[in-house]
GROMACS .gro file of C-alpha atoms in nm:
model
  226
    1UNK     CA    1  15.264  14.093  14.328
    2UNK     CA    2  15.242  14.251  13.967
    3UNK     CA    3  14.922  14.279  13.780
    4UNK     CA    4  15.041  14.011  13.521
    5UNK     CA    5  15.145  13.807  13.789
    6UNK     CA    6  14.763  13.821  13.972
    7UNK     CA    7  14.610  13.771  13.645
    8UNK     CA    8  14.635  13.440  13.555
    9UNK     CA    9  14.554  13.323  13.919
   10UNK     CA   10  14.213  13.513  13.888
   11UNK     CA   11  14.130  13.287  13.546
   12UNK     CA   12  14.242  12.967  13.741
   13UNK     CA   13  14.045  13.024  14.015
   14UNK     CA   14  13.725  13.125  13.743
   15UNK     CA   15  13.764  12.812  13.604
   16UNK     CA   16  13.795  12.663  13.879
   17UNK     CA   17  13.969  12.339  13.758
   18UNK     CA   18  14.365  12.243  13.715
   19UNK     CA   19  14.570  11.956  13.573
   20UNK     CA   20  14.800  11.828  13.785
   21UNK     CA   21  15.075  12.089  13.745
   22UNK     CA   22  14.864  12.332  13.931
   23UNK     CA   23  14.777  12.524  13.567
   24UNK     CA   24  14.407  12.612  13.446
   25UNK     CA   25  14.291  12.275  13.257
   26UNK     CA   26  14.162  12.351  12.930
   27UNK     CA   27  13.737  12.303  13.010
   28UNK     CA   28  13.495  12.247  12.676
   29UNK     CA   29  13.258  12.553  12.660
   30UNK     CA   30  12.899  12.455  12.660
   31UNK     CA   31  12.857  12.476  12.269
   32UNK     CA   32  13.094  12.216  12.226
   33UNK     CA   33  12.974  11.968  12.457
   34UNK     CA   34  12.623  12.055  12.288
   35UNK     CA   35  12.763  11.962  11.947
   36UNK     CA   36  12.914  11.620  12.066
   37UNK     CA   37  12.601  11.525  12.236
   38UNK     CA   38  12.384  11.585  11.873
   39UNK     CA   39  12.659  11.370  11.690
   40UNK     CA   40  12.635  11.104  11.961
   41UNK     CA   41  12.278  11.100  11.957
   42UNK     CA   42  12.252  11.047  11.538
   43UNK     CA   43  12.525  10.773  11.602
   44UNK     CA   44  12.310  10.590  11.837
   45UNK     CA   45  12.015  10.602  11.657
   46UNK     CA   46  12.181  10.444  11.347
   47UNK     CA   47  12.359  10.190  11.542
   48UNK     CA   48  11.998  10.141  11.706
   49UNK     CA   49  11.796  10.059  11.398
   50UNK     CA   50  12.095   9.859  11.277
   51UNK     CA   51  12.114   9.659  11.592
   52UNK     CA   52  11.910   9.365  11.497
   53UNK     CA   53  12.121   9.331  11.141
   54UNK     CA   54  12.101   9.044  10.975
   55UNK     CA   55  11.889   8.914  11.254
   56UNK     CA   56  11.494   8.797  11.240
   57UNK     CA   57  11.373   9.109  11.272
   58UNK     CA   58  11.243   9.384  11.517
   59UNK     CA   59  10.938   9.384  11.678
   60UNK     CA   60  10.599   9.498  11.486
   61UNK     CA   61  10.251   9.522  11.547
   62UNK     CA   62   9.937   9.704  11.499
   63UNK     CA   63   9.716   9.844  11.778
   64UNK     CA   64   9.705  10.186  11.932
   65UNK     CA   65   9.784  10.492  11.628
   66UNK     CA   66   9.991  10.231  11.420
   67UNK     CA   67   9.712  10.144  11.191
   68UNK     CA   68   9.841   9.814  11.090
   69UNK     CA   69   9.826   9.463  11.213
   70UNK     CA   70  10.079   9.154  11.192
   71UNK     CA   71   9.988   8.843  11.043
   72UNK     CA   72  10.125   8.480  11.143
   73UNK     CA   73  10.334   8.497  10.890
   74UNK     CA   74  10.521   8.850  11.012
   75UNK     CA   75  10.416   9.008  10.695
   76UNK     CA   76  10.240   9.320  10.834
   77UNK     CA   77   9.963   9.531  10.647
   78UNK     CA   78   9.827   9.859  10.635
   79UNK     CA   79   9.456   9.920  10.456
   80UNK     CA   80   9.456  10.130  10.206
   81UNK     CA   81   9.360  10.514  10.306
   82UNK     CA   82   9.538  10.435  10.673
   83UNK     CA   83   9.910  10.403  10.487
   84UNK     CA   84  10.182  10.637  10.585
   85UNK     CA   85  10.367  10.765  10.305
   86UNK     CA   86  10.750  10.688  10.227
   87UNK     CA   87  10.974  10.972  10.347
   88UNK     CA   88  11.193  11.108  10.040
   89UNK     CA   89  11.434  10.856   9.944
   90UNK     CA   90  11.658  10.966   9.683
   91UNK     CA   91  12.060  10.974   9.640
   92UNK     CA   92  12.324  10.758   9.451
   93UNK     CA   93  12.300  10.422   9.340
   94UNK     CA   94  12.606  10.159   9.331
   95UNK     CA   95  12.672  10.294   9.017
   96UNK     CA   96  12.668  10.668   9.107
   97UNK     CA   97  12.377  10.764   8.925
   98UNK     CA   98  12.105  10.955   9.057
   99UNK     CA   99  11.805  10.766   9.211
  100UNK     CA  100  11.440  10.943   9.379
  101UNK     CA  101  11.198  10.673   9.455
  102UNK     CA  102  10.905  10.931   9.423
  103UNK     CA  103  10.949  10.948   9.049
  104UNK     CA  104  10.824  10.588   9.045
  105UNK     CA  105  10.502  10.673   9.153
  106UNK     CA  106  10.240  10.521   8.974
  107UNK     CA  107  10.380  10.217   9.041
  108UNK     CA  108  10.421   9.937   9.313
  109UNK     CA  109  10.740   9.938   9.446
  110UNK     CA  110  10.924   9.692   9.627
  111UNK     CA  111  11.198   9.843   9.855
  112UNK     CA  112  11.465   9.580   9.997
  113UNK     CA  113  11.705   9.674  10.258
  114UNK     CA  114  12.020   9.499  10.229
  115UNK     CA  115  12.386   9.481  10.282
  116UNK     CA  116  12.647   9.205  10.075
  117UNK     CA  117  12.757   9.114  10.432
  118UNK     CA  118  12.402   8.963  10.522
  119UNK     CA  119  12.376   8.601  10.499
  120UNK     CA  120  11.980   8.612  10.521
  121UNK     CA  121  12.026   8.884  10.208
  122UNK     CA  122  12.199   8.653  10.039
  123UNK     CA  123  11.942   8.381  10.097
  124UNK     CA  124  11.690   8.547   9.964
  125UNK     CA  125  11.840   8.779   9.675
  126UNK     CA  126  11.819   8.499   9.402
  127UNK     CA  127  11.400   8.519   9.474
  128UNK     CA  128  11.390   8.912   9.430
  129UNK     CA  129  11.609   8.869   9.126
  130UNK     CA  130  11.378   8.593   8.989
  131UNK     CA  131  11.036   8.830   9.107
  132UNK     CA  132  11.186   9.169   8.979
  133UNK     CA  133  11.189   9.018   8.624
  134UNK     CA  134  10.882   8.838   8.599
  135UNK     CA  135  10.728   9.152   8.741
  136UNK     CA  136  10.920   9.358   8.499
  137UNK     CA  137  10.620   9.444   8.268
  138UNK     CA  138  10.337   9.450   8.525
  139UNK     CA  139  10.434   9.864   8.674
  140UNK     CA  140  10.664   9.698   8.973
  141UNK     CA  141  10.985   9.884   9.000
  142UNK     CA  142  11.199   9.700   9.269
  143UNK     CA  143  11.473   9.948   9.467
  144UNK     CA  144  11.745   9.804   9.677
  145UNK     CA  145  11.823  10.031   9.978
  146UNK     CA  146  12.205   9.895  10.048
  147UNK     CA  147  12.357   9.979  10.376
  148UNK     CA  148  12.656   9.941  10.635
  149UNK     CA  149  12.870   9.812  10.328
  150UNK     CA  150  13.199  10.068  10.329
  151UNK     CA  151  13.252  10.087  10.002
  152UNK     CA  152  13.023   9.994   9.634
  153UNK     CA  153  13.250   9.720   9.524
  154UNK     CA  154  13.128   9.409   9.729
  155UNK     CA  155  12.790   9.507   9.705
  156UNK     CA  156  12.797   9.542   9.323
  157UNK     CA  157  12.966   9.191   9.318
  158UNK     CA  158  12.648   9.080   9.513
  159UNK     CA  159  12.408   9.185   9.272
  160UNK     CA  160  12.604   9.045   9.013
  161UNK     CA  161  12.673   8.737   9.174
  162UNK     CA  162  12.242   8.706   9.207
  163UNK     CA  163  12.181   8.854   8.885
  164UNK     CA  164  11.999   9.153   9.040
  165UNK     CA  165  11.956   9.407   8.724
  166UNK     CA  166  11.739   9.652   8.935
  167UNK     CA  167  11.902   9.986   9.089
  168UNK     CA  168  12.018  10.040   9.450
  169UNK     CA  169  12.057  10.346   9.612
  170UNK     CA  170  12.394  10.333   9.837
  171UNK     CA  171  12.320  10.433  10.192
  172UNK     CA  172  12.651  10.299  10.409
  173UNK     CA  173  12.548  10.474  10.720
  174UNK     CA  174  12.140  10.399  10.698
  175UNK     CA  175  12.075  10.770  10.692
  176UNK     CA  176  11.761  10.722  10.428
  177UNK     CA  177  11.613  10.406  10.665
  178UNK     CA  178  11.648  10.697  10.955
  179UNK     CA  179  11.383  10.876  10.751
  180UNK     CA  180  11.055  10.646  10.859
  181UNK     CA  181  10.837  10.777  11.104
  182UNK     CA  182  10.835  10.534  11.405
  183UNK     CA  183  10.481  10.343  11.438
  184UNK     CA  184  10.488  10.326  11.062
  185UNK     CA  185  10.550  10.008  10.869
  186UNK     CA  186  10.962  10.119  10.878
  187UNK     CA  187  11.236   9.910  10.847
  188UNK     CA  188  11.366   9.738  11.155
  189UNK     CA  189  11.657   9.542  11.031
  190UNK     CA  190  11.857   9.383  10.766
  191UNK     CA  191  11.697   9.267  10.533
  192UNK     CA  192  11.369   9.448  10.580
  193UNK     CA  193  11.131   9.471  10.247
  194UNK     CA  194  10.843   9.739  10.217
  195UNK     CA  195  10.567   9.723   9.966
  196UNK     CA  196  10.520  10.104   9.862
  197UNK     CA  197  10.135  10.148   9.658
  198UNK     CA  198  10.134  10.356   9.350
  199UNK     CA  199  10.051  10.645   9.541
  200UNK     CA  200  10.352  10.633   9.744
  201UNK     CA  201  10.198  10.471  10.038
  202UNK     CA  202  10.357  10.207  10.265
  203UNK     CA  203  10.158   9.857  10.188
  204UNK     CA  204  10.312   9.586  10.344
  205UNK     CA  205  10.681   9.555  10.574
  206UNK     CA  206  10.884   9.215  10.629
  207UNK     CA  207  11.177   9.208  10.885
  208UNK     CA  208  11.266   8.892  10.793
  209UNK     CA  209  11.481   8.700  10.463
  210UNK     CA  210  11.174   8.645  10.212
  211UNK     CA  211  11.132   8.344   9.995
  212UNK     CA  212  10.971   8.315   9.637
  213UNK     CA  213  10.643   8.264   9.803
  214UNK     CA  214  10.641   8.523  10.111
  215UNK     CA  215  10.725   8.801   9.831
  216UNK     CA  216  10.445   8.723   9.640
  217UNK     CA  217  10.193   8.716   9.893
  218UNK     CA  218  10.371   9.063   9.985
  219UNK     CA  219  10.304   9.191   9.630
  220UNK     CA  220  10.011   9.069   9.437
  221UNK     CA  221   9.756   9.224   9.657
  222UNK     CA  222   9.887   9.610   9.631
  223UNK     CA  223   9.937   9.525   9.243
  224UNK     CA  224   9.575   9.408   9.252
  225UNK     CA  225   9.399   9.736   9.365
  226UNK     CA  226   9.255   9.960   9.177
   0.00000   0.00000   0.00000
């Protein structure tokens, strides 16, 4: 048998695998299989925190290092000087312009997680539209966080269909939710709405549609400190 005949038997019989023809089957190297298990894992995580969409909510609770508890109501608190600060959120709103929550510091900020999918979003956008404007001249910025919609158009005929005249930054995949530490007030599901203080700090986290009232109650105590 010739040398180029022996060779490709030796690198059959390295690989030690063959389809059914008898020939080497082609094998992923170790680096690939690495790099599909890193892009499976960030899938699963998204589809994770998204699992309970449009749902009532993930679990919460305070206790061990969370440093928050959960009222009755499943509006849950941290005190101020135990708050976790918001991750950097920052991006493209609907309308493509450039959005960084941090340069609203100074301010309370409301964050709402939503999607124009979302029947409890759409139950209770008209009460965020209604709060963002009376609040309008107190130093509350509200910032929608919209996610899982595939393209700007229905979610910008949501916020017009509400009247919502506050920005959104446009997050289809939920990369920026991704960002919260976990045993932090983070967001759980859609809609989730955080309560950042005018340090930055996370106040107050709802997993569940707010009304009018539940906002409030959300709002008017970080607005109160000093």
């Amino acid at each position: 048998m010739s040398a180029a005949s022996r060779a490709p038997q030796r690198s059959n019989r390295a690989t030690g695998v063959r389809d059914a023809g008898g020939r080497a089957a082609r094998v992923r190297t170790p680096r690939v299989r690495a790099r599909r298990r890193a892009t499976l894992t960030a899938g699963a995580a998204v589809a994770a925190l998204l699992l309970t969409a449009c749902g009532s909510g993930g679990t919460s609770g305070g206790g061990g290092n969370t440093n928050f508890v959960t009222g009755t109501d499943g509006i849950s608190t941290a005190a101020k000087g135990e708050r976790a600060a918001a991750p950097e959120l920052s991006g493209k709103t609907l309308e493509g312009e450039h959005l960084d929550v941090a340069d609203h510091q100074g301010k309370v900020v409301v964050l709402n997680m939503w999607g124009s999918w979302c029947n409890p979003c759409r139950a209770e956008a008209k009460y965020f539209a209604k709060v963002s404007k009376d609040y309008a001249d107190q130093d509350v910025q509200f910032v929608g966080i919209n996610t899982r919609d595939s393209s700007t158009g229905a979610a910008l005929a949501f916020e017009k269909d509400f009247g919502i005249t506050y920005p959104s930054l446009y997050d289809p995949t939920g990369k920026l939710m991704l960002r919260f530490e976990k045993g932090t007030l983070n967001p759980q599901a859609i809609p989730s709405t955080l309560i950042l203080d005018r340090d930055g700090g996370i106040a107050a986290r709802s997993l569940t549609a707010l009304s009018e009232e539940r906002l409030l109650k959300m709002l008017e105590p970080v607005l109160a400190e000093k």
